[in-house]
PDB file of C-alpha atoms in Angstrom:
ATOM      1  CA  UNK A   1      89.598-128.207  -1.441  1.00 37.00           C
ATOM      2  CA  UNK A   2      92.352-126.378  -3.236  1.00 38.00           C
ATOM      3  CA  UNK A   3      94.891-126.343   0.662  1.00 38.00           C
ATOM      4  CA  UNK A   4      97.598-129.131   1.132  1.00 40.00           C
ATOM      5  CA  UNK A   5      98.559-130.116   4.652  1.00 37.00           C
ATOM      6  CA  UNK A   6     102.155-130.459   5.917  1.00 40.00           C
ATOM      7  CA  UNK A   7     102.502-132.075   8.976  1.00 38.00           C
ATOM      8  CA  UNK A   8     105.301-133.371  11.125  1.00 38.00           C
ATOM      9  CA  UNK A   9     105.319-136.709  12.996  1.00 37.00           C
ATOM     10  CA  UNK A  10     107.292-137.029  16.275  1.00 40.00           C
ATOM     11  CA  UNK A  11     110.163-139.027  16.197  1.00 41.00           C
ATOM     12  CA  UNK A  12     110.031-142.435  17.308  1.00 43.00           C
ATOM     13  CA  UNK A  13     109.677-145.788  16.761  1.00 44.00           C
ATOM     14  CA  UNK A  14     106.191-147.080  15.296  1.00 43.00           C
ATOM     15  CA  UNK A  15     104.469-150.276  16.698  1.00 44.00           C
ATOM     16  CA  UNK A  16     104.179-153.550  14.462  1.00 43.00           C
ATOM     17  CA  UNK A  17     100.481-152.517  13.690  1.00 45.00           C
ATOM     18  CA  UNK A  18     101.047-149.368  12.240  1.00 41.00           C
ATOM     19  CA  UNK A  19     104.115-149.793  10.125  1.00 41.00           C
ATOM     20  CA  UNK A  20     101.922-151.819   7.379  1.00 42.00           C
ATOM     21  CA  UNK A  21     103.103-152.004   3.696  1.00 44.00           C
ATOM     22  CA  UNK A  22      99.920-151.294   2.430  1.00 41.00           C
ATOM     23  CA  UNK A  23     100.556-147.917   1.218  1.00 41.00           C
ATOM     24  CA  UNK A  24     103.259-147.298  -1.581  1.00 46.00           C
ATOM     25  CA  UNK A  25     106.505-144.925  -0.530  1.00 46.00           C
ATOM     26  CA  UNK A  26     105.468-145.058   3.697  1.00 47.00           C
ATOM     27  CA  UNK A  27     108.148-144.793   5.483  1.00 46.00           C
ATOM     28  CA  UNK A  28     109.129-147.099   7.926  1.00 43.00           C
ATOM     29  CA  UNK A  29     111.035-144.744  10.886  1.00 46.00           C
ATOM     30  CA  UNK A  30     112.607-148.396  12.614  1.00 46.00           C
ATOM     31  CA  UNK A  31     114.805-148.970   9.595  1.00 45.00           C
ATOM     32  CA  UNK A  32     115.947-145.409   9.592  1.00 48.00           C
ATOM     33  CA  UNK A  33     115.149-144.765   5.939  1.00 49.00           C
ATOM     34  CA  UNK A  34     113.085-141.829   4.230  1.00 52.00           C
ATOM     35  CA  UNK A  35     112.429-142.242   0.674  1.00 55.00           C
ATOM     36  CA  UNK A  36     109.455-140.697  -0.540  1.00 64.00           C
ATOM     37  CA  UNK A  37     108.079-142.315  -3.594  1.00 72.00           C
ATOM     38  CA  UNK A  38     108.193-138.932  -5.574  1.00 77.00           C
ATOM     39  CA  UNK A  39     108.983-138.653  -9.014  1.00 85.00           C
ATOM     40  CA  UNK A  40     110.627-135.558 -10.395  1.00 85.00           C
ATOM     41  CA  UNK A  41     107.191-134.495 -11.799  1.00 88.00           C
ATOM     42  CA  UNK A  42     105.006-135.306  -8.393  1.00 89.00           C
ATOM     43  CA  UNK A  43     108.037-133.411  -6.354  1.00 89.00           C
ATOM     44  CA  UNK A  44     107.340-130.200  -8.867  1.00 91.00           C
ATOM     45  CA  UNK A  45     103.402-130.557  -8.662  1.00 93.00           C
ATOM     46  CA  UNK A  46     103.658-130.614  -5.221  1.00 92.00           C
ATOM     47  CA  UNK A  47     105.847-127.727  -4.628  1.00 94.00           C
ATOM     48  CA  UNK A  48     103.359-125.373  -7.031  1.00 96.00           C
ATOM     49  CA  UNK A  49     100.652-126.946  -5.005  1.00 95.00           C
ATOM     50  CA  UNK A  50     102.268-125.535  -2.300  1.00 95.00           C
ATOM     51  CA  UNK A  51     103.479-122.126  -3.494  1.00 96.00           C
ATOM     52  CA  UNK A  52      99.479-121.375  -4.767  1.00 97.00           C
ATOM     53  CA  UNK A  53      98.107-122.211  -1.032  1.00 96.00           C
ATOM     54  CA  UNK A  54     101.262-119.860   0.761  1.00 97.00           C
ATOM     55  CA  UNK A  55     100.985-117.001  -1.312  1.00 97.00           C
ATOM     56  CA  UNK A  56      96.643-117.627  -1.321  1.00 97.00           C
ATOM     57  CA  UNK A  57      97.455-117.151   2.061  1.00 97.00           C
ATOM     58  CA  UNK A  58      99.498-114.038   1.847  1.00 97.00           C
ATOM     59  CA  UNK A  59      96.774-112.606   0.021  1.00 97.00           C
ATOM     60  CA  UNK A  60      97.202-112.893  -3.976  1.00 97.00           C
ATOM     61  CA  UNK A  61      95.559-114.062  -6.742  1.00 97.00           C
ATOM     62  CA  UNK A  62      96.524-117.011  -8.653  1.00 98.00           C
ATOM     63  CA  UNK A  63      95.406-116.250 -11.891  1.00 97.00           C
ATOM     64  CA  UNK A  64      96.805-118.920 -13.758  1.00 97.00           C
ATOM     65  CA  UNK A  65      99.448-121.901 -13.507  1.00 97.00           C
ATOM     66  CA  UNK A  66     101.819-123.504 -16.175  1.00 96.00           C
ATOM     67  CA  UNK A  67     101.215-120.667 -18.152  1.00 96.00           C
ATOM     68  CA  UNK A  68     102.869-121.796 -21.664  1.00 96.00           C
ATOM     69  CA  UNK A  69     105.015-119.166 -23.255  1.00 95.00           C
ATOM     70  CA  UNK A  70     106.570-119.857 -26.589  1.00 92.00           C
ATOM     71  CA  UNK A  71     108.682-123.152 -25.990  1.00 92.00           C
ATOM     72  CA  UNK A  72     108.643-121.578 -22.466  1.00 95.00           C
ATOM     73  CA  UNK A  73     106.444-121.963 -18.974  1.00 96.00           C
ATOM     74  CA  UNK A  74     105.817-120.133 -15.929  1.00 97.00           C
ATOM     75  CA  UNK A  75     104.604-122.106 -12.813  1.00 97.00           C
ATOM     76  CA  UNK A  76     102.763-119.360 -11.462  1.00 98.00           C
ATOM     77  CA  UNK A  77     100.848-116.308 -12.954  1.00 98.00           C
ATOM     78  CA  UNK A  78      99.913-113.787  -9.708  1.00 98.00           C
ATOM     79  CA  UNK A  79      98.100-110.881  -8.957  1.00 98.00           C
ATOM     80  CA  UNK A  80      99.933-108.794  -6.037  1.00 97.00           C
ATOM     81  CA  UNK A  81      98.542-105.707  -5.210  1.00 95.00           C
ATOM     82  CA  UNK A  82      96.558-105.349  -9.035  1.00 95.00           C
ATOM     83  CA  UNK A  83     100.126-105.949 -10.634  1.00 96.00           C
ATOM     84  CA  UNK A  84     100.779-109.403 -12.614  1.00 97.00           C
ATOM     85  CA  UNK A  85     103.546-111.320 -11.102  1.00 98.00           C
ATOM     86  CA  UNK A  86     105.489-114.708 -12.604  1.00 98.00           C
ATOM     87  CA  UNK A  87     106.232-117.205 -10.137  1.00 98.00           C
ATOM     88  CA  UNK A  88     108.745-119.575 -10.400  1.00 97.00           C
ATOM     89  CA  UNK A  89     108.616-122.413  -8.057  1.00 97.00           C
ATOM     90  CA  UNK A  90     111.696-124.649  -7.259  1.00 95.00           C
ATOM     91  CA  UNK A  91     111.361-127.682  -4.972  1.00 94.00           C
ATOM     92  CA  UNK A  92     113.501-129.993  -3.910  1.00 91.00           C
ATOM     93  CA  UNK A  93     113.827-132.971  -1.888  1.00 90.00           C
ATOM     94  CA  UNK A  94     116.456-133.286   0.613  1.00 83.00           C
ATOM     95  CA  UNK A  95     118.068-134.703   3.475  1.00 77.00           C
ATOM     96  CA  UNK A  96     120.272-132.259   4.215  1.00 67.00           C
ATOM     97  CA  UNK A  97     118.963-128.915   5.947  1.00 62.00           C
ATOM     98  CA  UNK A  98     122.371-126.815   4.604  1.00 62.00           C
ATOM     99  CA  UNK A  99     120.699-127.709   0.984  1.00 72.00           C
ATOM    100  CA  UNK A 100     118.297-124.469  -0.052  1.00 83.00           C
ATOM    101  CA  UNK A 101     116.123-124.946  -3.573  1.00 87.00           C
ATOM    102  CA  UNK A 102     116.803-121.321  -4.704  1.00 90.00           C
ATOM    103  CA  UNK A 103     120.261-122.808  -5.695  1.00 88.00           C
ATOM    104  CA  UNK A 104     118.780-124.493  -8.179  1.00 88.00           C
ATOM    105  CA  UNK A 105     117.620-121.005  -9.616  1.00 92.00           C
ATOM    106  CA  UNK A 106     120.594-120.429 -12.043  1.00 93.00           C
ATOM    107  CA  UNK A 107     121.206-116.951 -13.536  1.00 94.00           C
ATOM    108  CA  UNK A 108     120.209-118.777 -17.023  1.00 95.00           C
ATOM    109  CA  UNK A 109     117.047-119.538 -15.755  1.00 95.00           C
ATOM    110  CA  UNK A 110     116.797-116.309 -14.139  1.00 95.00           C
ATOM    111  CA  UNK A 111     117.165-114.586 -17.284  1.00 96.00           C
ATOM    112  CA  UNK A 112     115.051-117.385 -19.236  1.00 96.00           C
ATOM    113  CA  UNK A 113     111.844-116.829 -16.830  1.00 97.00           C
ATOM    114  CA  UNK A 114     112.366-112.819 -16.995  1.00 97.00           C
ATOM    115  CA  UNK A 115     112.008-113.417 -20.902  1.00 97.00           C
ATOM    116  CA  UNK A 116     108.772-115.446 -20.594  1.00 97.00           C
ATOM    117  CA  UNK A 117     107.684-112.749 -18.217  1.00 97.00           C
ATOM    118  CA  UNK A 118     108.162-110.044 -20.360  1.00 97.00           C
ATOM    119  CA  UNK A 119     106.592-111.859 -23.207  1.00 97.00           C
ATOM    120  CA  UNK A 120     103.323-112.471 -21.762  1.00 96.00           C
ATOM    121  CA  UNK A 121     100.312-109.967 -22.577  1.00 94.00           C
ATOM    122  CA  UNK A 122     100.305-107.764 -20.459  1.00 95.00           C
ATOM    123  CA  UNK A 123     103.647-108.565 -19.383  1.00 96.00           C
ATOM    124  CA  UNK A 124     104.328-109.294 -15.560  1.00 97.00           C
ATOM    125  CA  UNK A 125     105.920-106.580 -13.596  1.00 96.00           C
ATOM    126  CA  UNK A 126     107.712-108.498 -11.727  1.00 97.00           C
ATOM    127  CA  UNK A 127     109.394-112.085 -11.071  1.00 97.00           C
ATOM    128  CA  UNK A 128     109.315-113.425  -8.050  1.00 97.00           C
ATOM    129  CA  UNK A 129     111.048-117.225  -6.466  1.00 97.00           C
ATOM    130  CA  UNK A 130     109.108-119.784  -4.185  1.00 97.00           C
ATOM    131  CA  UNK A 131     111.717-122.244  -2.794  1.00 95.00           C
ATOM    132  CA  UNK A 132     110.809-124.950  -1.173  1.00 94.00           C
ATOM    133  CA  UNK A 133     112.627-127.953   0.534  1.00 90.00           C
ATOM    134  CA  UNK A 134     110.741-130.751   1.657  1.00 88.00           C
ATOM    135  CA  UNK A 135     113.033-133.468   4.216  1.00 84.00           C
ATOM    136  CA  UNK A 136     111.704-135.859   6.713  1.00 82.00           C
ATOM    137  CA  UNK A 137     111.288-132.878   9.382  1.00 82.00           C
ATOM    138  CA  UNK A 138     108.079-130.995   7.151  1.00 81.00           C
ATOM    139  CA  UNK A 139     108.458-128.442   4.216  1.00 85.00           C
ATOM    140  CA  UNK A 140     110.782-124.493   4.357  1.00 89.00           C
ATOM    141  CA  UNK A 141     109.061-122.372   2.063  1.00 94.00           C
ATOM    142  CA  UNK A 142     111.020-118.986   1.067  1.00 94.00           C
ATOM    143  CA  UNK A 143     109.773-116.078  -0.669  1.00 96.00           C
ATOM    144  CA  UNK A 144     112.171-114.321  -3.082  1.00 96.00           C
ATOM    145  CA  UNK A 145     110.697-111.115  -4.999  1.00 97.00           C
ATOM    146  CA  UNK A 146     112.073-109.607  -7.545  1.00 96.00           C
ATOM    147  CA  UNK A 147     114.998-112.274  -8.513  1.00 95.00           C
ATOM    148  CA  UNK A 148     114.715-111.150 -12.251  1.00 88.00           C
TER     149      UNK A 148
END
């Protein structure tokens, strides 16, 4: 309850038997082809799923997620070391391992989350960046403190 497994499957091909069509988005490695049936919201969902079990793992507290702020929201609300922390998670999907997810942390939405975080009560000390880039090989999580 609450953990979410990432595996990794050998390459290969897969016997007639097990590639079945039964389940929507499998992948099927004999035609070469990974497409996860993810949409945009499922891919984000995901990635704060993951974020909450790494940094559970680390030690903090999740004390809240999707904390609404104003027209604003912060994925994650932590507590790291007694100090209140705003996570924000960006995930992406790639094929590509030169492709990193903290690129798609702008300096506007750097300065938008620091906002948020100071307008919380009591406002978070500090703002920290889980990146994460799933691709057919498993998931590379990276932990970036203080990126606002």
């Amino acid at each position: 309850r609450g953990c979410v497994g990432v595996g990794h499957v050998q390459a290969g091909a897969l016997s007639s038997e097990s590639a079945r069509n039964d389940f929507p988005g499998r992948q099927h490695r004999r035609t070469g082809a990974w497409r996860p049936n993810l949409s945009r919201r499922r891919v984000g969902t995901l990635g704060e799923d993951i974020a909450a079990f790494f940094l559970r793992r680390r030690g903090l507290t999740i004390i809240d997620r999707n904390v609404r702020v104003g027209r604003g929201e912060l994925d994650l609300l932590v507590l790291d070391s007694g100090r209140r922390v705003a996570v924000e998670v960006k995930t992406i999907v790639t094929r590509e391992r030169a492709q990193h997810a903290e690129d798609a942390f702008t300096d506007a939405k750097a300065a938008t989350v620091a906002r948020l975080a100071r307008q919380i009560r009591p406002p978070a000390h500090r703002v920290d960046l889980i990146a994460i880039s799933l691709s057919e090989t498993g998931a590379g999580i990276r932990w970036l403190r203080d990126v606002a």
